[in-house]
Coordinates of C-alpha atoms in Angstrom, one line a residue:
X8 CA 35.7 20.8 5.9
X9 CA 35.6 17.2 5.1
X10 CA 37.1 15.8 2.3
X11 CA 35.0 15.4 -0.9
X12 CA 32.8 12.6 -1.7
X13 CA 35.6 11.4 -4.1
X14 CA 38.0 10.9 -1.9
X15 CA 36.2 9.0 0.5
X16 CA 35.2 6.5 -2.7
X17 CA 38.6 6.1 -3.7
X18 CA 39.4 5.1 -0.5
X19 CA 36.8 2.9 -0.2
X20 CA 37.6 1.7 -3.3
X21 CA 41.7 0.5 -2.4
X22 CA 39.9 -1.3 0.5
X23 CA 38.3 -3.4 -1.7
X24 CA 40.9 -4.4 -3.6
X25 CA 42.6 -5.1 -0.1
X26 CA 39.5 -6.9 1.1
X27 CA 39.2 -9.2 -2.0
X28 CA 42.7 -10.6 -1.0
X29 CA 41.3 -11.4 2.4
X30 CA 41.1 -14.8 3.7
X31 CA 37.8 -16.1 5.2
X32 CA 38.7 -16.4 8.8
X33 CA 40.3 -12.9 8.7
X34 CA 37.0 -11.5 7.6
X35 CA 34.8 -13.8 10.2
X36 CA 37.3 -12.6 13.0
X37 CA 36.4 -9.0 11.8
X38 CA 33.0 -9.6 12.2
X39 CA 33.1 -11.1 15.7
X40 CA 35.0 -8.1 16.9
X41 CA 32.5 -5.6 15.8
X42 CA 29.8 -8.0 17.2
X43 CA 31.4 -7.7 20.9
X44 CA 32.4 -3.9 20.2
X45 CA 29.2 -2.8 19.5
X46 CA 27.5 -5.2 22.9
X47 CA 30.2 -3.9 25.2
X48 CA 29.3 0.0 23.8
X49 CA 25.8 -0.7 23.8
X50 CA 25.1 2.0 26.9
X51 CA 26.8 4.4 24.5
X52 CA 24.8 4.1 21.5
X53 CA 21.7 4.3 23.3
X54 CA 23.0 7.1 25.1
X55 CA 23.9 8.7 21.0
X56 CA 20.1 7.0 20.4
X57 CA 18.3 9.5 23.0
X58 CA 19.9 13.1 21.4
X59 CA 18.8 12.4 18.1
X60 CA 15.2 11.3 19.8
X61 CA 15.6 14.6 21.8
X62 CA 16.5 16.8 18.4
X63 CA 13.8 14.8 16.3
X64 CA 10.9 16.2 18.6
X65 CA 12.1 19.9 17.7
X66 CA 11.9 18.7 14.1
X67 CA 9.2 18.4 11.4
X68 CA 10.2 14.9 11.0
X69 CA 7.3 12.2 10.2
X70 CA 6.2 9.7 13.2
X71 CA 7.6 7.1 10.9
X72 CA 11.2 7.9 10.9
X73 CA 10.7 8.6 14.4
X74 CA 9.6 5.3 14.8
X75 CA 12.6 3.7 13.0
X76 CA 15.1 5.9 14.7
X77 CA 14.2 4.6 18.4
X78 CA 16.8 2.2 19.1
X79 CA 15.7 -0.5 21.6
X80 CA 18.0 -3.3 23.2
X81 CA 16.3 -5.6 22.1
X82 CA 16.9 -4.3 18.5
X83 CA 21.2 -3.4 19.7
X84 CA 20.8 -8.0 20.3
X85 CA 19.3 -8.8 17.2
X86 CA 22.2 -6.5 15.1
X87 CA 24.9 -8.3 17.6
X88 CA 23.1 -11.7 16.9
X89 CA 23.3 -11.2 13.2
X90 CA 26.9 -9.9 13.2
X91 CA 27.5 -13.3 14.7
X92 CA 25.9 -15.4 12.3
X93 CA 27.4 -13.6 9.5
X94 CA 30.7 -14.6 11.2
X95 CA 30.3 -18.2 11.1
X96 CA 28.3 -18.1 7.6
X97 CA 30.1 -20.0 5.4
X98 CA 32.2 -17.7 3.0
X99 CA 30.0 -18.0 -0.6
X100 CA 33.4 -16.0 -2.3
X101 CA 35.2 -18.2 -4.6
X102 CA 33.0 -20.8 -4.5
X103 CA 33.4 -22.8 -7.9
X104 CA 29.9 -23.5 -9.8
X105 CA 29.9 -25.2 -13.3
X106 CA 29.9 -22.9 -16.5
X107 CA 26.8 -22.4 -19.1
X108 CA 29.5 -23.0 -21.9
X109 CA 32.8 -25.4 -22.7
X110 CA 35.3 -24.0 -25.5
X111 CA 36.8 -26.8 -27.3
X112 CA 40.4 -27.9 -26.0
X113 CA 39.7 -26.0 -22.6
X114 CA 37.4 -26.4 -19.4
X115 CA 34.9 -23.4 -18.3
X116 CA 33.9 -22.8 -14.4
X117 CA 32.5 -19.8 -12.8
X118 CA 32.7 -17.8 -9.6
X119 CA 31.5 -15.9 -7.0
X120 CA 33.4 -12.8 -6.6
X121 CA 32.9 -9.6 -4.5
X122 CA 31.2 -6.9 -6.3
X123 CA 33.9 -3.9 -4.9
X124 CA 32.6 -1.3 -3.4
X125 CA 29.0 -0.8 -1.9
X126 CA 27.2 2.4 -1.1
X127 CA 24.4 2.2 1.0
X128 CA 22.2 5.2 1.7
X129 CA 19.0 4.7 4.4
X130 CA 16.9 6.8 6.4
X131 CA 16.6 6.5 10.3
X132 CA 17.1 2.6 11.4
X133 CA 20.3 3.1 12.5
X134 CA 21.0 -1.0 13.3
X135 CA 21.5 -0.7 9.7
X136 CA 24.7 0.6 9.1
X137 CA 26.1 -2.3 11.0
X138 CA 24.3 -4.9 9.1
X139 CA 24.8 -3.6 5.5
X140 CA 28.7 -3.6 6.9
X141 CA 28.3 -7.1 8.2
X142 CA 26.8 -8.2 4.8
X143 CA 29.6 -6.3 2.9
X144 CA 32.2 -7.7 4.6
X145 CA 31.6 -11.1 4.8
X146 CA 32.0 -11.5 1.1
X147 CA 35.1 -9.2 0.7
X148 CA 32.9 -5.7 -0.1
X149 CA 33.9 -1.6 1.3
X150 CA 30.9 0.3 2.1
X151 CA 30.1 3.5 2.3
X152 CA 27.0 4.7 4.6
X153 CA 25.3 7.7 4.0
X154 CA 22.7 7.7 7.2
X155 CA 20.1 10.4 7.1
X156 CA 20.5 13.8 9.4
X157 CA 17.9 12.8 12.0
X158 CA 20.0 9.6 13.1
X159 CA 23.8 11.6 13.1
X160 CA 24.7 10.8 16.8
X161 CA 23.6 7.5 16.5
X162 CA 25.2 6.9 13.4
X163 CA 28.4 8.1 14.2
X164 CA 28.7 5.9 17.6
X165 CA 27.9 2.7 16.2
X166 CA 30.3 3.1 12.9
X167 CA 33.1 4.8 15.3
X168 CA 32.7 1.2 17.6
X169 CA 33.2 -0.7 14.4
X170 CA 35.7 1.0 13.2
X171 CA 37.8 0.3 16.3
X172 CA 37.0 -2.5 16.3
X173 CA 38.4 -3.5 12.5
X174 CA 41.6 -1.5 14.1
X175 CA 42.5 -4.6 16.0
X176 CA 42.4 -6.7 12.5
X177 CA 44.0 -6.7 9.5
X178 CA 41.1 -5.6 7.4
X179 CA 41.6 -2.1 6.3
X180 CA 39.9 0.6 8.6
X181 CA 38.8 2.1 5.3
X182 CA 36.3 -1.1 4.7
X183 CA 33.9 1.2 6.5
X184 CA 33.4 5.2 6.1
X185 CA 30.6 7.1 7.1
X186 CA 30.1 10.1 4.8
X187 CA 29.3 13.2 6.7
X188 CA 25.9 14.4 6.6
X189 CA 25.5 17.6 6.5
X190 CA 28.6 18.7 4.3
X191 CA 28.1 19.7 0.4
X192 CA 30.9 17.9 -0.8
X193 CA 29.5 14.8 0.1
X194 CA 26.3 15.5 -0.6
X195 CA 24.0 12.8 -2.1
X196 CA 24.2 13.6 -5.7
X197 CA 27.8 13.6 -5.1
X198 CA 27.9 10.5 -3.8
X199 CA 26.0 8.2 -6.3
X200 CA 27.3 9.9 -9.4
X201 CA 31.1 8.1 -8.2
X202 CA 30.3 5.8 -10.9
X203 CA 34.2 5.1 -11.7
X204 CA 34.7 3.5 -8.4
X205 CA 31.1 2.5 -7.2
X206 CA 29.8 -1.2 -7.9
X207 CA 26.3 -0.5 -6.6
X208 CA 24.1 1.7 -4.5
X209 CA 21.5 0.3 -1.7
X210 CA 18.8 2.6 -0.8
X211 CA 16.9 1.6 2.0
X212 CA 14.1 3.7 2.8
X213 CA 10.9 5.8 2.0
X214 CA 9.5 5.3 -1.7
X215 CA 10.7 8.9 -1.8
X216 CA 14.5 8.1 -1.0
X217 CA 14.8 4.7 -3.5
X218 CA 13.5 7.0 -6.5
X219 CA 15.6 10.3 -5.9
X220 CA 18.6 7.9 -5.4
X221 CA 17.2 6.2 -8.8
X222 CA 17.2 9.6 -10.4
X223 CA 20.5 11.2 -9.6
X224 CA 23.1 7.9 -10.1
X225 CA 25.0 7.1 -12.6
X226 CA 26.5 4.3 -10.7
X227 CA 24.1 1.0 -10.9
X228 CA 21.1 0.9 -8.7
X229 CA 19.5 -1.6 -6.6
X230 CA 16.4 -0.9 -5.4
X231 CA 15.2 -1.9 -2.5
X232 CA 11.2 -2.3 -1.9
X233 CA 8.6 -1.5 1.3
X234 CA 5.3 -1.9 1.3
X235 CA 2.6 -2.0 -0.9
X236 CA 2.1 -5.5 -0.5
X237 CA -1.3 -7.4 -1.8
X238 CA -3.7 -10.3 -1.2
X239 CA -5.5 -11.8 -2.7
X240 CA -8.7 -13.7 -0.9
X241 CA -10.3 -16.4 -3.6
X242 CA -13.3 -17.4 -3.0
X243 CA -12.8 -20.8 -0.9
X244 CA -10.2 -19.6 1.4
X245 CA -10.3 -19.9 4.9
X246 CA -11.1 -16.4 6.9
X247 CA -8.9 -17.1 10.2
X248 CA -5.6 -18.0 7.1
X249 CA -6.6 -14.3 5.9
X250 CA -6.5 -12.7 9.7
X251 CA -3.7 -14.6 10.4
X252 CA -1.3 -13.3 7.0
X253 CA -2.2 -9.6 7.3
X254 CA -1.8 -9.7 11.1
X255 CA 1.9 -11.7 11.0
X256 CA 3.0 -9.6 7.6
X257 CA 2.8 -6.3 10.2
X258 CA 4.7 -7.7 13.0
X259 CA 8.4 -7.4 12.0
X260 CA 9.4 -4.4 13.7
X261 CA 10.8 -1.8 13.5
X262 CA 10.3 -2.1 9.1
X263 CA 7.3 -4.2 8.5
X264 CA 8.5 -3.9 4.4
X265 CA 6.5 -7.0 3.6
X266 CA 3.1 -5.8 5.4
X267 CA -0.1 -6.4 3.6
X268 CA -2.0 -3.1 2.8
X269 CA -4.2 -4.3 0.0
X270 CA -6.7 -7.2 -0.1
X271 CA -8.2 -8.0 -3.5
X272 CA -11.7 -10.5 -2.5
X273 CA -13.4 -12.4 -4.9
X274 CA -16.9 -12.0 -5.5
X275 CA -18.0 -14.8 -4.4
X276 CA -16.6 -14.7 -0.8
X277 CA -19.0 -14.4 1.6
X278 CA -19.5 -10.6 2.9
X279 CA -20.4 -11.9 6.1
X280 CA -16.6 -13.0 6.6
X281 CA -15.2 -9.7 5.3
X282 CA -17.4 -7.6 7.7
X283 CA -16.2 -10.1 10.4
X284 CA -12.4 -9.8 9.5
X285 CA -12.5 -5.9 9.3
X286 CA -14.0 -6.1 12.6
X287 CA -11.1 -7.9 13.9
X288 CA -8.9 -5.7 12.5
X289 CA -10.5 -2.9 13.7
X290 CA -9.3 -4.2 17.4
X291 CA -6.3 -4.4 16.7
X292 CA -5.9 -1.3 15.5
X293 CA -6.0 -1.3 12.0
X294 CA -7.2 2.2 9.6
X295 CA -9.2 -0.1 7.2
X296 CA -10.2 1.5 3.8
X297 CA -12.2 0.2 0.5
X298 CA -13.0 0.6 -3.0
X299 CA -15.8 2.8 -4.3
X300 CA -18.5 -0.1 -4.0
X301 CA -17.5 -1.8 -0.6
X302 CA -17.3 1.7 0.8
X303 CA -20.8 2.2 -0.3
X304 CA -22.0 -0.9 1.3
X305 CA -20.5 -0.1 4.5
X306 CA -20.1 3.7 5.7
X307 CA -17.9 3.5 8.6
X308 CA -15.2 2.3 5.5
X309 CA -13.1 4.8 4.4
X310 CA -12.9 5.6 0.5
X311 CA -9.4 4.8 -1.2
X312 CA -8.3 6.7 -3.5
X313 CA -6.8 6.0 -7.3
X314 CA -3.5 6.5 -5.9
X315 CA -3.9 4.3 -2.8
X316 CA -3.2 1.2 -4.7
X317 CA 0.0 2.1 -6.3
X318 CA 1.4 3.7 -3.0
X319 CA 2.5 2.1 0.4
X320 CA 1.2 3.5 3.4
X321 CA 3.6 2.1 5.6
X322 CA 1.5 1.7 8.4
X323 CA -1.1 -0.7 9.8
X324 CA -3.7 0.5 6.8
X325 CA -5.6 -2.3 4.5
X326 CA -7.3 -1.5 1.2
X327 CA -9.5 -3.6 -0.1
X328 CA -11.3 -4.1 -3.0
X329 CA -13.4 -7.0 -5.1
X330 CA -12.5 -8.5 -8.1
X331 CA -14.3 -10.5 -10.6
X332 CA -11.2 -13.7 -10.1
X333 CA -8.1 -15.1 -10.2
X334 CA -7.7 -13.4 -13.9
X335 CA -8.9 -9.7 -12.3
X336 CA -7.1 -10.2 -9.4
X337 CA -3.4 -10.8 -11.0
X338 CA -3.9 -8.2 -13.5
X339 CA -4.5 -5.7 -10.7
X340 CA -2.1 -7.0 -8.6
X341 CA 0.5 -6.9 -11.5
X342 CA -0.2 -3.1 -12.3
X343 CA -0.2 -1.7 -8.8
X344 CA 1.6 -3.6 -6.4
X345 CA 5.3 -3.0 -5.2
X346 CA 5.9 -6.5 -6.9
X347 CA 8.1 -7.7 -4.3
X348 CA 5.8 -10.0 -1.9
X349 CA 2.5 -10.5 -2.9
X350 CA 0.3 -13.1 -1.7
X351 CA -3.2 -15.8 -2.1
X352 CA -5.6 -17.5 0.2
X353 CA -7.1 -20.4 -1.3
X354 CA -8.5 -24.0 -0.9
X355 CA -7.5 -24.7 -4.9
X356 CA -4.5 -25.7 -6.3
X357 CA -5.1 -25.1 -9.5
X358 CA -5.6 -21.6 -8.5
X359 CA -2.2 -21.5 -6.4
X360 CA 0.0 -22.7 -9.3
X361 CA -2.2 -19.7 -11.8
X362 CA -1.2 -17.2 -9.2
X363 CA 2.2 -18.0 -8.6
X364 CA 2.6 -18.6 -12.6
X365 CA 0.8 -15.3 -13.8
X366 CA 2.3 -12.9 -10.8
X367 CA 5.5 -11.0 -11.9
X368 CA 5.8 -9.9 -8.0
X369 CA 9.6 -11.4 -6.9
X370 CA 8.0 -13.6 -4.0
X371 CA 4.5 -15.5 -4.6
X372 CA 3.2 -16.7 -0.5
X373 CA 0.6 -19.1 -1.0
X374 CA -1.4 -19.5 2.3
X375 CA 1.9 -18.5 3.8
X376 CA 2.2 -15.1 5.9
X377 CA 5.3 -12.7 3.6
X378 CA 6.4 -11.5 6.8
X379 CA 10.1 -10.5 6.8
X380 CA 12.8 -11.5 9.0
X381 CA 16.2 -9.9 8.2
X382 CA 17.5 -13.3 10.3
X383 CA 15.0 -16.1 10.2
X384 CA 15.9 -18.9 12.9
X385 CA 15.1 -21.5 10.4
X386 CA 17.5 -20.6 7.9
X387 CA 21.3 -19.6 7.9
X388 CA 20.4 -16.6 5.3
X389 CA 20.8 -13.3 6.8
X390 CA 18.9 -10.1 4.4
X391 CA 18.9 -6.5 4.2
X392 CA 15.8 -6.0 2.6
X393 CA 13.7 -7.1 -0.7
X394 CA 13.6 -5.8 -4.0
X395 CA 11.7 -5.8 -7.1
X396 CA 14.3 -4.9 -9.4
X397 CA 14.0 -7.3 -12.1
X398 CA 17.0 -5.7 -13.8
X399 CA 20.0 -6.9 -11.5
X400 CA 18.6 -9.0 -8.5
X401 CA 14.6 -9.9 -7.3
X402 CA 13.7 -11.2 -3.9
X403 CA 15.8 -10.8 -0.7
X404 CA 19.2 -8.7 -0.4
X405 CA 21.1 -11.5 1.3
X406 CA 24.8 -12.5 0.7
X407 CA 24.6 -13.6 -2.7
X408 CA 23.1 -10.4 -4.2
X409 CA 26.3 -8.5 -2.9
X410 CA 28.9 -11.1 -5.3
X411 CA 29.4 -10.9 -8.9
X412 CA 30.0 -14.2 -11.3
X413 CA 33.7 -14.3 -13.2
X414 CA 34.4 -17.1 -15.6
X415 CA 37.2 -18.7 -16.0
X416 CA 38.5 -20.9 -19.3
X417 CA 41.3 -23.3 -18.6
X418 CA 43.1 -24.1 -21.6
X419 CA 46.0 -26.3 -23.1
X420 CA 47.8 -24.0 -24.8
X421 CA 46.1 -25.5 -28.1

C-alpha cells in the first residue's frame, strides 16, 4: 500500500524548503537533464503512450481525453523544447522591485519568492506533468502530480525519466512525486485538503475536474480555464479577420483552451457574409449552431440551447447569435463567457477601446486571433494554461504566477 497523501506532501514540502536555497544554475542544470532524459527515453514513453491507448479503447472514456492522451513526437519535441527554454529563462526569484510603501528611518523593497509547494492535478495530456515540473522548478517550487487513471503508464515513464534524471543533481529527488492513482489514501480529496503544507493547486482539465477540485480544497485554488471563448463581429468588420480568428483560435493542439465557440453579430452585419462564413466553416469541418432567430432563418442551423452559452464544448462547435451592439454584446459576453480570452472584429476604434474597457474577460484580442501557445516563438514566456480567477492571478499561468511577493524593510536601528 502506498503511503498516504500526507506523507507524500510533507515530503514535498522539505523539498521546497531545499529548493528555495537553490542557486539558479543548479536548477537550470536540472532542467537540461530532464530535457535530454526524457529525448533519449522518448521510444519508451511512447511505448507507455500505446498501453494506455490500448486500455482506453476497452474503456468508456470520452473521444476527448482520448484525444489528449495520444502522445505524438512531435508533441515528446515541443515538451523537450520547452524544458530547454525554461533552462536558460532567466531566474525571476529574488529579483528586487521597488515597494508601494517607505517607513520613516528605513528603506522598503519587495521580492519574488517561490510559492512552496505546488499540486497540480490534470486529466489525460500527459506532456504535462513535465511542463508543470519544468515551471515549478525553475523558480524554486516541489510539485505534486496527480495524473488521471487513463494516462497511468504514461505518467509513470515520463516522471520515472525525470526523476533520474534530478538523481544526477543536487536538487532533491522529492522536488517531483507522482501520487498513485488508484490508491485511497491518496485519493483526490485527500490530496487538496493538505492545506498545512500545500501553497496552491493547478487543475488542468474538463470544466468538471476545475470545479470538483474547487469544491473539495481547503488549500488555495487556481483555476485554470478552457473553452467557452466569444466573439464578437461589429458591424464594420472585415469577414476573412472573422474566418481567420475562429479558424487560428482552434489550431493549438492537442488543447485548443482559447478556441472560439460563440460568435455574438451585430445587427447590422450583412447576412450575406454570415451565410458565407458558416459555409466556410462548414468545410472545414465545423458543427455550427445558432440562436432561436438565426436558426429560424436558416434550417440546416442547429438550435443552441440556454445552456450552450455558458458551457464549453471543447470541440470545433460555434454558437452564434445577434445582438443589438457593442452595449448587448459585452453584457452577454460578460454573463456567459469563461472570461478568460474573449475577442472583437471591428473597423472602429472607439469601439475597440469600449470593448476592451467594458469586458471583465482576463485577455481582450482585438482583430487578433486568442490562440494559445504554451511556448510562443516570439516571446521568452513559457505557460501552462489561462485562468479567469480574478481572486489570485488572471491571464496566462506562466513563471510569475508560480512566485509570491515578500517585503523587506531595512532599517537603522532608529
Amino acid at each position: 500500500m502506498a503511503a498516504p497523501a500526507r506523507a507524500f506532501v510533507y515530503q514535498a514540502y522539505q523539498a521546497a524548503n531545499q529548493l528555495a536555497r537553490t542557486k539558479p544554475l543548479v536548477r537550470s542544470q536540472a532542467l537540461q537533464a530532464m530535457a535530454q532524459a526524457i529525448d533519449a527515453a522518448r521510444d519508451d514513453i511512447l511505448e507507455a503512450n500505446t498501453l494506455d491507448l490500448e486500455a482506453s479503447q476497452d474503456s468508456d472514456i470520452p473521444d476527448l481525453l482520448r484525444r489528449w492522451l495520444k502522445l505524438t513526437p512531435g508533441r515528446l519535441d515541443r515538451t523537450v523544447e520547452i524544458l530547454d527554454r525554461l533552462s536558460v529563462r532567466s531566474d525571476p526569484i529574488q529579483q528586487v522591485m521597488r515597494a508601494s510603501f517607505q517607513h520613516e528611518h528605513s528603506q522598503a523593497y519587495s521580492q519574488l519568492m517561490p510559492l512552496g509547494v505546488i499540486a497540480f492535478v490534470y486529466e489525460a495530456l500527459p506532456e504535462l506533468a513535465a511542463i508543470a515540473t519544468g515551471l515549478c522548478l525553475r523558480v524554486g517550487n516541489s510539485i505534486l502530480l496527480k495524473g488521471g487513471t487513463e494516462a497511468v503508464h504514461t505518467n509513470q515513464a515520463i516522471v520515472s525519466v525525470m526523476q533520474e534524471a534530478l538523481e544526477s543533481t543536487e536538487l532533491p529527488t522529492t522536488s517531483l512525486i507522482l501520487l498513485p492513482e488508484d490508491d485511497p489514501d491518496t485519493s483526490l480529496s485527500a490530496l487538496v485538503t493538505q492545506d498545512q503544507w500545500i501553497d496552491l493547486v493547478i487543475p488542468y482539465g474538463r470544466p468538471e475536474l476545475v470545479q470538483q477540485v474547487a469544491r473539495l480544497a481547503t488549500a488555495p485554488v487556481l483555476r485554470t480555464s478552457m473553452g467557452n471563448c466569444y466573439l464578437y463581429w461589429a458591424s464594420g468588420g472585415e469577414l476573412e479577420t472573422v474566418r481567420w480568428m475562429i479558424l487560428d483560435s482552434h489550431a493549438s493542439e492537442p488543447d485548443a483552451v482559447n478556441a472560439i465557440e460563440k460568435v455574438l453579430i451585430d445587427r447590422d452585419c450583412n447576412i450575406s457574409k454570415l451565410t458565407v462564413l458558416m459555409d466556410s466553416l462548414r468545410g472545414k469541418g465545423f458543427t455550427l449552431k445558432g440562436d432561436e432567430e438565426l436558426a429560424q432563418e436558416m434550417p440546416d442551423l442547429e438550435l443552441a440551447s440556454h445552456e450552450d452559452w455558458s458551457r464549453p464544448f471543447l470541440s470545433r462547435t460555434v454558437a452564434f447569435k445577434r445582438v443589438a451592439g457593442l452595449e448587448a454584446a459585452t453584457d452577454w459576453i460578460n454573463t456567459h463567457s469563461s472570461g478568460h480570452a474573449d475577442s472583437i472584429v471591428t473597423d472602429s476604434y472607439e469601439d475597440s477601446r469600449a470593448f476592451s474597457r467594458e469586458l471583465n474577460s482576463a485577455m481582450v484580442h482585438v482583430n487578433a486571433s486568442p490562440r494559445f501557445s504554451r511556448s510562443p516563438r516570439h516571446s521568452n514566456e513559457i505557460a501552462l494554461g489561462m485562468s479567469n480567477q480574478k481572486g489570485y492571478r488572471r491571464g496566462r499561468i506562466n513563471l510569475e504566477t508560480l512566485t509570491t511577493i515578500k517585503q523587506v524593510v531595512l532599517g537603522l536601528g532608529q
